[in-house]
PDB file of C-alpha atoms in Angstrom:
ATOM      1  CA  UNK A 255      -2.088  18.441  44.882  1.00  0.00           C
ATOM      2  CA  UNK A 256      -2.116  22.216  45.343  1.00  0.00           C
ATOM      3  CA  UNK A 257       0.174  24.791  43.757  1.00  0.00           C
ATOM      4  CA  UNK A 258       2.040  25.214  47.030  1.00  0.00           C
ATOM      5  CA  UNK A 259       3.241  21.598  46.796  1.00  0.00           C
ATOM      6  CA  UNK A 260       5.052  22.165  43.498  1.00  0.00           C
ATOM      7  CA  UNK A 261       8.831  22.411  43.632  1.00  0.00           C
ATOM      8  CA  UNK A 262       9.363  23.832  40.148  1.00  0.00           C
ATOM      9  CA  UNK A 263       7.633  25.030  36.987  1.00  0.00           C
ATOM     10  CA  UNK A 264       8.746  24.746  33.351  1.00  0.00           C
ATOM     11  CA  UNK A 265       6.930  26.943  30.830  1.00  0.00           C
ATOM     12  CA  UNK A 266       6.869  26.688  27.035  1.00  0.00           C
ATOM     13  CA  UNK A 267       5.800  29.861  25.260  1.00  0.00           C
ATOM     14  CA  UNK A 268       6.980  31.793  22.222  1.00  0.00           C
ATOM     15  CA  UNK A 269       7.253  35.589  22.135  1.00  0.00           C
ATOM     16  CA  UNK A 270       6.662  35.791  18.392  1.00  0.00           C
ATOM     17  CA  UNK A 271       3.487  33.694  18.551  1.00  0.00           C
ATOM     18  CA  UNK A 272       1.952  35.916  21.217  1.00  0.00           C
ATOM     19  CA  UNK A 273       3.133  39.126  19.580  1.00  0.00           C
ATOM     20  CA  UNK A 274       4.770  40.466  22.721  1.00  0.00           C
ATOM     21  CA  UNK A 275       8.203  40.366  24.295  1.00  0.00           C
ATOM     22  CA  UNK A 276       8.794  38.196  27.382  1.00  0.00           C
ATOM     23  CA  UNK A 277       5.482  36.387  27.012  1.00  0.00           C
ATOM     24  CA  UNK A 278       6.462  34.098  29.892  1.00  0.00           C
ATOM     25  CA  UNK A 279       6.086  37.075  32.233  1.00  0.00           C
ATOM     26  CA  UNK A 280       2.376  36.907  31.415  1.00  0.00           C
ATOM     27  CA  UNK A 281       2.032  33.142  31.700  1.00  0.00           C
ATOM     28  CA  UNK A 282       4.281  32.538  34.724  1.00  0.00           C
ATOM     29  CA  UNK A 283       1.954  33.864  37.467  1.00  0.00           C
ATOM     30  CA  UNK A 284      -1.022  31.974  36.014  1.00  0.00           C
ATOM     31  CA  UNK A 285       1.087  28.793  35.985  1.00  0.00           C
ATOM     32  CA  UNK A 286       1.813  29.013  39.721  1.00  0.00           C
ATOM     33  CA  UNK A 287       5.448  30.014  39.121  1.00  0.00           C
ATOM     34  CA  UNK A 288       5.486  32.883  41.632  1.00  0.00           C
ATOM     35  CA  UNK A 289       8.319  32.363  44.162  1.00  0.00           C
ATOM     36  CA  UNK A 290       9.154  28.975  42.632  1.00  0.00           C
ATOM     37  CA  UNK A 291      12.089  27.573  40.694  1.00  0.00           C
ATOM     38  CA  UNK A 292      11.002  28.468  37.166  1.00  0.00           C
ATOM     39  CA  UNK A 293      12.439  27.671  33.736  1.00  0.00           C
ATOM     40  CA  UNK A 294      11.176  29.208  30.507  1.00  0.00           C
ATOM     41  CA  UNK A 295      11.577  27.469  27.156  1.00  0.00           C
ATOM     42  CA  UNK A 296      11.004  29.235  23.841  1.00  0.00           C
ATOM     43  CA  UNK A 297      10.224  25.924  22.165  1.00  0.00           C
ATOM     44  CA  UNK A 298       7.539  23.260  21.942  1.00  0.00           C
ATOM     45  CA  UNK A 299       5.840  21.925  25.059  1.00  0.00           C
ATOM     46  CA  UNK A 300       7.344  18.473  24.503  1.00  0.00           C
ATOM     47  CA  UNK A 301      10.798  20.029  24.908  1.00  0.00           C
ATOM     48  CA  UNK A 302       9.642  21.634  28.148  1.00  0.00           C
ATOM     49  CA  UNK A 303       8.404  18.221  29.280  1.00  0.00           C
ATOM     50  CA  UNK A 304      11.817  16.691  28.525  1.00  0.00           C
ATOM     51  CA  UNK A 305      13.509  19.374  30.623  1.00  0.00           C
ATOM     52  CA  UNK A 306      11.083  18.868  33.514  1.00  0.00           C
ATOM     53  CA  UNK A 307      11.595  15.111  33.353  1.00  0.00           C
ATOM     54  CA  UNK A 308      15.369  15.615  33.536  1.00  0.00           C
ATOM     55  CA  UNK A 309      14.976  17.811  36.603  1.00  0.00           C
ATOM     56  CA  UNK A 310      12.883  15.223  38.407  1.00  0.00           C
ATOM     57  CA  UNK A 311      15.194  12.362  37.414  1.00  0.00           C
ATOM     58  CA  UNK A 312      18.218  14.321  38.647  1.00  0.00           C
ATOM     59  CA  UNK A 313      16.683  14.576  42.104  1.00  0.00           C
ATOM     60  CA  UNK A 314      16.807  18.378  42.165  1.00  0.00           C
ATOM     61  CA  UNK A 315      13.007  18.532  42.477  1.00  0.00           C
ATOM     62  CA  UNK A 316      10.288  16.044  43.370  1.00  0.00           C
ATOM     63  CA  UNK A 317       7.331  17.684  41.626  1.00  0.00           C
ATOM     64  CA  UNK A 318       7.309  19.888  38.539  1.00  0.00           C
ATOM     65  CA  UNK A 319       4.476  21.508  36.595  1.00  0.00           C
ATOM     66  CA  UNK A 320       4.931  21.735  32.830  1.00  0.00           C
ATOM     67  CA  UNK A 321       2.723  24.235  31.000  1.00  0.00           C
ATOM     68  CA  UNK A 322       2.633  25.172  27.313  1.00  0.00           C
ATOM     69  CA  UNK A 323       0.765  28.123  25.871  1.00  0.00           C
ATOM     70  CA  UNK A 324      -0.163  29.048  22.317  1.00  0.00           C
ATOM     71  CA  UNK A 325      -2.649  31.791  21.531  1.00  0.00           C
ATOM     72  CA  UNK A 326      -2.926  32.170  17.800  1.00  0.00           C
ATOM     73  CA  UNK A 327      -5.967  34.446  17.988  1.00  0.00           C
ATOM     74  CA  UNK A 328      -3.654  37.314  18.964  1.00  0.00           C
ATOM     75  CA  UNK A 329      -1.980  37.750  15.611  1.00  0.00           C
ATOM     76  CA  UNK A 330      -1.774  36.902  11.892  1.00  0.00           C
ATOM     77  CA  UNK A 331      -0.454  33.343  11.878  1.00  0.00           C
ATOM     78  CA  UNK A 332       0.964  33.367   8.350  1.00  0.00           C
ATOM     79  CA  UNK A 333       2.817  36.631   8.987  1.00  0.00           C
ATOM     80  CA  UNK A 334       4.244  35.232  12.214  1.00  0.00           C
ATOM     81  CA  UNK A 335       5.283  32.038  10.457  1.00  0.00           C
ATOM     82  CA  UNK A 336       6.881  34.022   7.633  1.00  0.00           C
ATOM     83  CA  UNK A 337       8.989  35.979  10.140  1.00  0.00           C
ATOM     84  CA  UNK A 338      10.556  32.765  11.469  1.00  0.00           C
ATOM     85  CA  UNK A 339      12.514  32.111   8.272  1.00  0.00           C
ATOM     86  CA  UNK A 340      15.876  33.482   7.179  1.00  0.00           C
ATOM     87  CA  UNK A 341      15.400  37.089   5.987  1.00  0.00           C
ATOM     88  CA  UNK A 342      17.844  36.740   3.073  1.00  0.00           C
ATOM     89  CA  UNK A 343      17.490  33.215   1.681  1.00  0.00           C
ATOM     90  CA  UNK A 344      13.946  32.082   2.479  1.00  0.00           C
ATOM     91  CA  UNK A 345      11.706  34.973   3.465  1.00  0.00           C
ATOM     92  CA  UNK A 346      11.817  36.567  -0.026  1.00  0.00           C
ATOM     93  CA  UNK A 347      10.116  33.377  -1.285  1.00  0.00           C
ATOM     94  CA  UNK A 348       7.084  34.176   0.930  1.00  0.00           C
ATOM     95  CA  UNK A 349       7.696  30.911   2.770  1.00  0.00           C
ATOM     96  CA  UNK A 350       5.508  29.861   5.707  1.00  0.00           C
ATOM     97  CA  UNK A 351       5.285  26.651   7.695  1.00  0.00           C
ATOM     98  CA  UNK A 352       2.191  25.666   5.713  1.00  0.00           C
ATOM     99  CA  UNK A 353       4.271  26.283   2.601  1.00  0.00           C
ATOM    100  CA  UNK A 354       6.897  23.827   3.854  1.00  0.00           C
ATOM    101  CA  UNK A 355       4.131  21.271   4.423  1.00  0.00           C
ATOM    102  CA  UNK A 356       3.080  21.856   0.824  1.00  0.00           C
ATOM    103  CA  UNK A 357       6.624  21.094  -0.321  1.00  0.00           C
ATOM    104  CA  UNK A 358       6.575  17.888   1.719  1.00  0.00           C
ATOM    105  CA  UNK A 359       3.220  16.917   0.232  1.00  0.00           C
ATOM    106  CA  UNK A 360       4.492  17.507  -3.310  1.00  0.00           C
ATOM    107  CA  UNK A 361       7.496  15.243  -2.743  1.00  0.00           C
ATOM    108  CA  UNK A 362       5.401  12.597  -0.991  1.00  0.00           C
ATOM    109  CA  UNK A 363       2.819  12.410  -3.778  1.00  0.00           C
ATOM    110  CA  UNK A 364       5.561  12.184  -6.396  1.00  0.00           C
ATOM    111  CA  UNK A 365       7.546   9.458  -4.632  1.00  0.00           C
ATOM    112  CA  UNK A 366       4.773   7.462  -2.937  1.00  0.00           C
ATOM    113  CA  UNK A 367       1.673   6.645  -5.065  1.00  0.00           C
ATOM    114  CA  UNK A 368      -0.108   5.276  -2.004  1.00  0.00           C
ATOM    115  CA  UNK A 369      -0.412   8.760  -0.556  1.00  0.00           C
ATOM    116  CA  UNK A 370      -2.840   9.838  -3.274  1.00  0.00           C
ATOM    117  CA  UNK A 371      -4.879   6.652  -2.882  1.00  0.00           C
ATOM    118  CA  UNK A 372      -5.409   7.046   0.867  1.00  0.00           C
ATOM    119  CA  UNK A 373      -5.416  10.809   1.521  1.00  0.00           C
ATOM    120  CA  UNK A 374      -9.216  11.184   1.380  1.00  0.00           C
ATOM    121  CA  UNK A 375      -9.803   8.303   3.805  1.00  0.00           C
ATOM    122  CA  UNK A 376      -7.157   9.628   6.180  1.00  0.00           C
ATOM    123  CA  UNK A 377      -8.614  13.145   6.070  1.00  0.00           C
ATOM    124  CA  UNK A 378     -12.144  11.862   6.701  1.00  0.00           C
ATOM    125  CA  UNK A 379     -10.944   9.974   9.768  1.00  0.00           C
ATOM    126  CA  UNK A 380      -9.548  13.123  11.386  1.00  0.00           C
ATOM    127  CA  UNK A 381     -13.050  14.286  12.361  1.00  0.00           C
ATOM    128  CA  UNK A 382     -11.687  17.803  12.549  1.00  0.00           C
ATOM    129  CA  UNK A 383     -14.047  20.371  13.973  1.00  0.00           C
ATOM    130  CA  UNK A 384     -15.251  23.210  11.808  1.00  0.00           C
ATOM    131  CA  UNK A 385     -13.268  26.365  12.394  1.00  0.00           C
ATOM    132  CA  UNK A 386     -13.647  30.059  11.731  1.00  0.00           C
ATOM    133  CA  UNK A 387     -12.658  30.496   8.073  1.00  0.00           C
ATOM    134  CA  UNK A 388     -10.488  33.388   9.197  1.00  0.00           C
ATOM    135  CA  UNK A 389      -8.494  31.017  11.409  1.00  0.00           C
ATOM    136  CA  UNK A 390      -7.937  28.352   8.756  1.00  0.00           C
ATOM    137  CA  UNK A 391      -4.841  28.825   6.565  1.00  0.00           C
ATOM    138  CA  UNK A 392      -5.017  28.935   2.800  1.00  0.00           C
ATOM    139  CA  UNK A 393      -3.921  25.558   1.432  1.00  0.00           C
ATOM    140  CA  UNK A 394      -0.469  25.523  -0.127  1.00  0.00           C
ATOM    141  CA  UNK A 395      -0.674  23.319  -3.233  1.00  0.00           C
ATOM    142  CA  UNK A 396      -1.205  20.354  -3.272  1.00  0.00           C
ATOM    143  CA  UNK A 397      -2.744  20.481   0.218  1.00  0.00           C
ATOM    144  CA  UNK A 398      -6.539  20.470   0.539  1.00  0.00           C
ATOM    145  CA  UNK A 399      -8.665  22.291   3.142  1.00  0.00           C
ATOM    146  CA  UNK A 400      -9.508  19.072   5.023  1.00  0.00           C
ATOM    147  CA  UNK A 401      -5.782  18.389   5.442  1.00  0.00           C
ATOM    148  CA  UNK A 402      -5.016  21.697   7.162  1.00  0.00           C
ATOM    149  CA  UNK A 403      -4.975  22.652  10.838  1.00  0.00           C
ATOM    150  CA  UNK A 404      -7.487  24.958  12.499  1.00  0.00           C
ATOM    151  CA  UNK A 405      -5.599  27.737  14.265  1.00  0.00           C
ATOM    152  CA  UNK A 406      -6.700  27.851  17.891  1.00  0.00           C
ATOM    153  CA  UNK A 407      -5.816  28.974  21.391  1.00  0.00           C
ATOM    154  CA  UNK A 408      -4.343  25.915  23.131  1.00  0.00           C
ATOM    155  CA  UNK A 409      -2.985  25.455  26.646  1.00  0.00           C
ATOM    156  CA  UNK A 410      -1.735  22.176  28.115  1.00  0.00           C
ATOM    157  CA  UNK A 411      -0.432  21.401  31.601  1.00  0.00           C
ATOM    158  CA  UNK A 412       1.079  18.263  33.128  1.00  0.00           C
ATOM    159  CA  UNK A 413       2.541  17.511  36.552  1.00  0.00           C
ATOM    160  CA  UNK A 414       5.614  15.270  36.730  1.00  0.00           C
ATOM    161  CA  UNK A 415       6.665  13.767  40.055  1.00  0.00           C
ATOM    162  CA  UNK A 416       9.147  11.318  41.497  1.00  0.00           C
ATOM    163  CA  UNK A 417       6.443   9.292  43.269  1.00  0.00           C
ATOM    164  CA  UNK A 418       5.051   6.262  41.362  1.00  0.00           C
ATOM    165  CA  UNK A 419       1.764   6.875  39.532  1.00  0.00           C
ATOM    166  CA  UNK A 420      -0.547   4.968  37.204  1.00  0.00           C
ATOM    167  CA  UNK A 421       1.249   6.416  34.158  1.00  0.00           C
ATOM    168  CA  UNK A 422       5.035   6.709  34.156  1.00  0.00           C
ATOM    169  CA  UNK A 423       7.636   8.290  31.884  1.00  0.00           C
ATOM    170  CA  UNK A 424       9.665   5.437  30.382  1.00  0.00           C
ATOM    171  CA  UNK A 425      11.841   7.297  27.905  1.00  0.00           C
ATOM    172  CA  UNK A 426      12.593  10.715  26.424  1.00  0.00           C
ATOM    173  CA  UNK A 427      14.447  11.677  23.247  1.00  0.00           C
ATOM    174  CA  UNK A 428      15.315  14.827  21.312  1.00  0.00           C
ATOM    175  CA  UNK A 429      16.604  15.553  17.817  1.00  0.00           C
ATOM    176  CA  UNK A 430      17.270  18.489  15.514  1.00  0.00           C
ATOM    177  CA  UNK A 431      17.904  19.278  11.853  1.00  0.00           C
ATOM    178  CA  UNK A 432      19.696  22.117  10.016  1.00  0.00           C
ATOM    179  CA  UNK A 433      17.959  25.487   9.984  1.00  0.00           C
ATOM    180  CA  UNK A 434      18.100  25.933   6.202  1.00  0.00           C
ATOM    181  CA  UNK A 435      15.309  24.109   4.370  1.00  0.00           C
ATOM    182  CA  UNK A 436      17.618  23.125   1.528  1.00  0.00           C
ATOM    183  CA  UNK A 437      19.769  21.165   3.956  1.00  0.00           C
ATOM    184  CA  UNK A 438      16.881  19.104   5.327  1.00  0.00           C
ATOM    185  CA  UNK A 439      15.361  15.752   4.430  1.00  0.00           C
ATOM    186  CA  UNK A 440      11.759  16.895   4.065  1.00  0.00           C
ATOM    187  CA  UNK A 441      10.335  13.378   3.808  1.00  0.00           C
ATOM    188  CA  UNK A 442      12.603  11.440   6.162  1.00  0.00           C
ATOM    189  CA  UNK A 443      12.252  13.775   9.185  1.00  0.00           C
ATOM    190  CA  UNK A 444      15.583  12.595  10.676  1.00  0.00           C
ATOM    191  CA  UNK A 445      15.140  14.688  13.826  1.00  0.00           C
ATOM    192  CA  UNK A 446      11.927  12.827  14.617  1.00  0.00           C
ATOM    193  CA  UNK A 447      13.508   9.471  13.817  1.00  0.00           C
ATOM    194  CA  UNK A 448      16.378  10.244  16.194  1.00  0.00           C
ATOM    195  CA  UNK A 449      14.131  11.544  18.988  1.00  0.00           C
ATOM    196  CA  UNK A 450      11.690   8.639  18.853  1.00  0.00           C
ATOM    197  CA  UNK A 451      14.530   6.140  18.613  1.00  0.00           C
ATOM    198  CA  UNK A 452      16.190   7.577  21.716  1.00  0.00           C
ATOM    199  CA  UNK A 453      12.933   7.524  23.661  1.00  0.00           C
ATOM    200  CA  UNK A 454      12.122   3.940  22.669  1.00  0.00           C
ATOM    201  CA  UNK A 455      15.660   2.763  23.438  1.00  0.00           C
ATOM    202  CA  UNK A 456      15.546   4.341  26.892  1.00  0.00           C
ATOM    203  CA  UNK A 457      12.152   2.748  27.497  1.00  0.00           C
ATOM    204  CA  UNK A 458      13.465  -0.598  26.220  1.00  0.00           C
ATOM    205  CA  UNK A 459      10.504  -0.856  23.877  1.00  0.00           C
ATOM    206  CA  UNK A 460      10.109  -1.429  20.174  1.00  0.00           C
ATOM    207  CA  UNK A 461       7.644   0.492  18.031  1.00  0.00           C
ATOM    208  CA  UNK A 462       5.615  -2.718  17.637  1.00  0.00           C
ATOM    209  CA  UNK A 463       5.027  -2.676  21.403  1.00  0.00           C
ATOM    210  CA  UNK A 464       3.491   0.808  21.314  1.00  0.00           C
ATOM    211  CA  UNK A 465      -0.297   0.747  21.722  1.00  0.00           C
ATOM    212  CA  UNK A 466      -1.009   4.489  21.539  1.00  0.00           C
ATOM    213  CA  UNK A 467       0.400   7.008  19.053  1.00  0.00           C
ATOM    214  CA  UNK A 468       0.099  10.775  19.511  1.00  0.00           C
ATOM    215  CA  UNK A 469       2.327  12.234  16.800  1.00  0.00           C
ATOM    216  CA  UNK A 470       2.553  15.952  16.180  1.00  0.00           C
ATOM    217  CA  UNK A 471       2.021  17.171  12.634  1.00  0.00           C
ATOM    218  CA  UNK A 472       0.741  20.508  11.372  1.00  0.00           C
ATOM    219  CA  UNK A 473      -0.997  19.010   8.336  1.00  0.00           C
ATOM    220  CA  UNK A 474      -2.214  15.572   7.324  1.00  0.00           C
ATOM    221  CA  UNK A 475       0.940  14.983   5.279  1.00  0.00           C
ATOM    222  CA  UNK A 476       3.136  15.938   8.238  1.00  0.00           C
ATOM    223  CA  UNK A 477       1.275  13.384  10.352  1.00  0.00           C
ATOM    224  CA  UNK A 478       1.663  10.686   7.687  1.00  0.00           C
ATOM    225  CA  UNK A 479       5.392  11.288   7.337  1.00  0.00           C
ATOM    226  CA  UNK A 480       5.704  11.241  11.130  1.00  0.00           C
ATOM    227  CA  UNK A 481       4.220   7.734  11.132  1.00  0.00           C
ATOM    228  CA  UNK A 482       7.039   6.636   8.847  1.00  0.00           C
ATOM    229  CA  UNK A 483       9.739   8.512  10.761  1.00  0.00           C
ATOM    230  CA  UNK A 484       8.961   6.763  14.058  1.00  0.00           C
ATOM    231  CA  UNK A 485       8.752   3.381  12.346  1.00  0.00           C
ATOM    232  CA  UNK A 486       5.001   2.909  12.781  1.00  0.00           C
ATOM    233  CA  UNK A 487       4.577   2.628   9.002  1.00  0.00           C
ATOM    234  CA  UNK A 488       6.829   1.533   6.162  1.00  0.00           C
ATOM    235  CA  UNK A 489       8.278   4.137   3.827  1.00  0.00           C
ATOM    236  CA  UNK A 490       5.436   5.308   1.619  1.00  0.00           C
ATOM    237  CA  UNK A 491       2.800   3.777   3.890  1.00  0.00           C
ATOM    238  CA  UNK A 492       2.214   6.658   6.284  1.00  0.00           C
ATOM    239  CA  UNK A 493      -1.014   7.899   4.708  1.00  0.00           C
ATOM    240  CA  UNK A 494      -2.513   4.412   4.606  1.00  0.00           C
ATOM    241  CA  UNK A 495      -1.582   3.975   8.265  1.00  0.00           C
ATOM    242  CA  UNK A 496      -3.347   7.211   9.192  1.00  0.00           C
ATOM    243  CA  UNK A 497      -6.470   5.904   7.500  1.00  0.00           C
ATOM    244  CA  UNK A 498      -6.486   2.525   9.258  1.00  0.00           C
ATOM    245  CA  UNK A 499      -4.132   2.279  12.269  1.00  0.00           C
ATOM    246  CA  UNK A 500      -6.149   2.063  15.502  1.00  0.00           C
ATOM    247  CA  UNK A 501      -3.182   3.387  17.503  1.00  0.00           C
ATOM    248  CA  UNK A 502      -3.717   6.818  15.985  1.00  0.00           C
ATOM    249  CA  UNK A 503      -6.371   8.900  17.718  1.00  0.00           C
ATOM    250  CA  UNK A 504      -8.386  10.617  14.952  1.00  0.00           C
ATOM    251  CA  UNK A 505     -10.087  12.939  17.434  1.00  0.00           C
ATOM    252  CA  UNK A 506      -6.985  13.646  19.494  1.00  0.00           C
ATOM    253  CA  UNK A 507      -5.175  16.834  20.321  1.00  0.00           C
ATOM    254  CA  UNK A 508      -4.609  18.176  16.797  1.00  0.00           C
ATOM    255  CA  UNK A 509      -8.196  17.534  15.666  1.00  0.00           C
ATOM    256  CA  UNK A 510      -9.419  20.028  18.266  1.00  0.00           C
ATOM    257  CA  UNK A 511      -7.213  22.815  16.970  1.00  0.00           C
ATOM    258  CA  UNK A 512      -3.547  23.631  16.458  1.00  0.00           C
ATOM    259  CA  UNK A 513      -1.327  26.174  18.194  1.00  0.00           C
ATOM    260  CA  UNK A 514       2.438  26.194  18.479  1.00  0.00           C
ATOM    261  CA  UNK A 515       4.184  25.776  20.836  1.00  0.00           C
ATOM    262  CA  UNK A 516       1.562  23.927  22.903  1.00  0.00           C
ATOM    263  CA  UNK A 517       0.906  20.890  20.722  1.00  0.00           C
ATOM    264  CA  UNK A 518       3.674  18.583  21.917  1.00  0.00           C
ATOM    265  CA  UNK A 519       2.537  18.809  25.518  1.00  0.00           C
ATOM    266  CA  UNK A 520      -1.089  18.453  24.419  1.00  0.00           C
ATOM    267  CA  UNK A 521      -0.170  15.194  22.677  1.00  0.00           C
ATOM    268  CA  UNK A 522       1.684  13.952  25.769  1.00  0.00           C
ATOM    269  CA  UNK A 523      -1.302  14.764  27.970  1.00  0.00           C
ATOM    270  CA  UNK A 524      -3.666  13.058  25.526  1.00  0.00           C
ATOM    271  CA  UNK A 525      -1.415   9.974  25.416  1.00  0.00           C
ATOM    272  CA  UNK A 526      -1.514   9.773  29.210  1.00  0.00           C
ATOM    273  CA  UNK A 527      -5.302  10.042  29.183  1.00  0.00           C
ATOM    274  CA  UNK A 528      -5.609   7.238  26.637  1.00  0.00           C
ATOM    275  CA  UNK A 529      -3.393   4.945  28.716  1.00  0.00           C
ATOM    276  CA  UNK A 530      -5.354   5.779  31.856  1.00  0.00           C
ATOM    277  CA  UNK A 531      -8.557   4.925  29.965  1.00  0.00           C
ATOM    278  CA  UNK A 532      -7.221   1.456  29.207  1.00  0.00           C
ATOM    279  CA  UNK A 533      -6.341   1.830  25.512  1.00  0.00           C
ATOM    280  CA  UNK A 534      -2.998   0.122  26.041  1.00  0.00           C
ATOM    281  CA  UNK A 535       0.138  -0.117  28.147  1.00  0.00           C
ATOM    282  CA  UNK A 536       2.649   1.932  26.147  1.00  0.00           C
ATOM    283  CA  UNK A 537       2.327   5.253  24.318  1.00  0.00           C
ATOM    284  CA  UNK A 538       4.584   7.346  22.106  1.00  0.00           C
ATOM    285  CA  UNK A 539       3.937  11.089  21.908  1.00  0.00           C
ATOM    286  CA  UNK A 540       5.928  13.679  19.975  1.00  0.00           C
ATOM    287  CA  UNK A 541       6.169  17.427  19.589  1.00  0.00           C
ATOM    288  CA  UNK A 542       7.827  19.547  16.900  1.00  0.00           C
ATOM    289  CA  UNK A 543       9.218  23.060  17.138  1.00  0.00           C
ATOM    290  CA  UNK A 544       8.386  26.082  15.067  1.00  0.00           C
ATOM    291  CA  UNK A 545      10.436  26.811  11.937  1.00  0.00           C
ATOM    292  CA  UNK A 546       8.787  23.877  10.183  1.00  0.00           C
ATOM    293  CA  UNK A 547       9.649  21.119  12.659  1.00  0.00           C
ATOM    294  CA  UNK A 548      13.376  21.803  12.820  1.00  0.00           C
ATOM    295  CA  UNK A 549      13.633  20.128  16.233  1.00  0.00           C
ATOM    296  CA  UNK A 550      11.641  17.259  17.694  1.00  0.00           C
ATOM    297  CA  UNK A 551      11.040  15.748  21.128  1.00  0.00           C
ATOM    298  CA  UNK A 552       9.556  12.323  21.847  1.00  0.00           C
ATOM    299  CA  UNK A 553       8.232  10.756  25.043  1.00  0.00           C
ATOM    300  CA  UNK A 554       7.339   7.139  25.799  1.00  0.00           C
ATOM    301  CA  UNK A 555       4.753   6.643  28.545  1.00  0.00           C
ATOM    302  CA  UNK A 556       3.732   3.387  30.164  1.00  0.00           C
ATOM    303  CA  UNK A 557       1.295   2.087  32.737  1.00  0.00           C
ATOM    304  CA  UNK A 558       2.660   0.747  35.988  1.00  0.00           C
TER     305      UNK A 558
END
């Protein structure tokens, strides 16, 4: 397929991440959006995928390119993350998204003893590449360096079409939580539970039928809690599942680097690759938004 055959383009990019206004004006021409029906989403790439899927399902377009862009080398990541929070209630606490992950880790270790027992094995399985120390965030206690992301420049692109292919979209779901951190369930991740539940219901699948898991999480603890939120692990068993569950790809999208808002689409693309390579028949991929995973999108893929 060539760019001229595309009917529409959906872009996911975030002005604050790139450090410029209207960042989509930079990414649109490179994503073949010139003279095409184009939609720009200031959210995670999984949300852009959900929008593109809705457009194809509605019959308004037959082919749609989804592209997500995150270039964290262009600015100070912690300062950008800090600017996302409320300037009166949260920013004075020097809060960042890594800081929120630290709060989650503190609660998880206090409430679930199994997390401490399995965190080293789960971290070792990630096989995360070595990164520039300047692009690795300082660990917010009780997080450890091996449990942190490596800030990277990440771009993902996927084409969705109405014609049958080897890998099909079976279900899509979305969920959101309150903006204020004090109003959220930091361990339960209800937005992710709702999004994954919607996607699985639409696909008419249960979590036990999922062969491939590509779950977005900024840190190891975020990934472990995501396992519980989608039902792939029992409450308190997320870290043990990360250490042993073959459905989790330890060298998947996040292990190669992390960059909002591209990770959700990167996980979807990786899930499609794993299905095409014969790792199973059904996959669940998720993506979380900035502001510490306030909103979530989930996609269920299946082989024809």
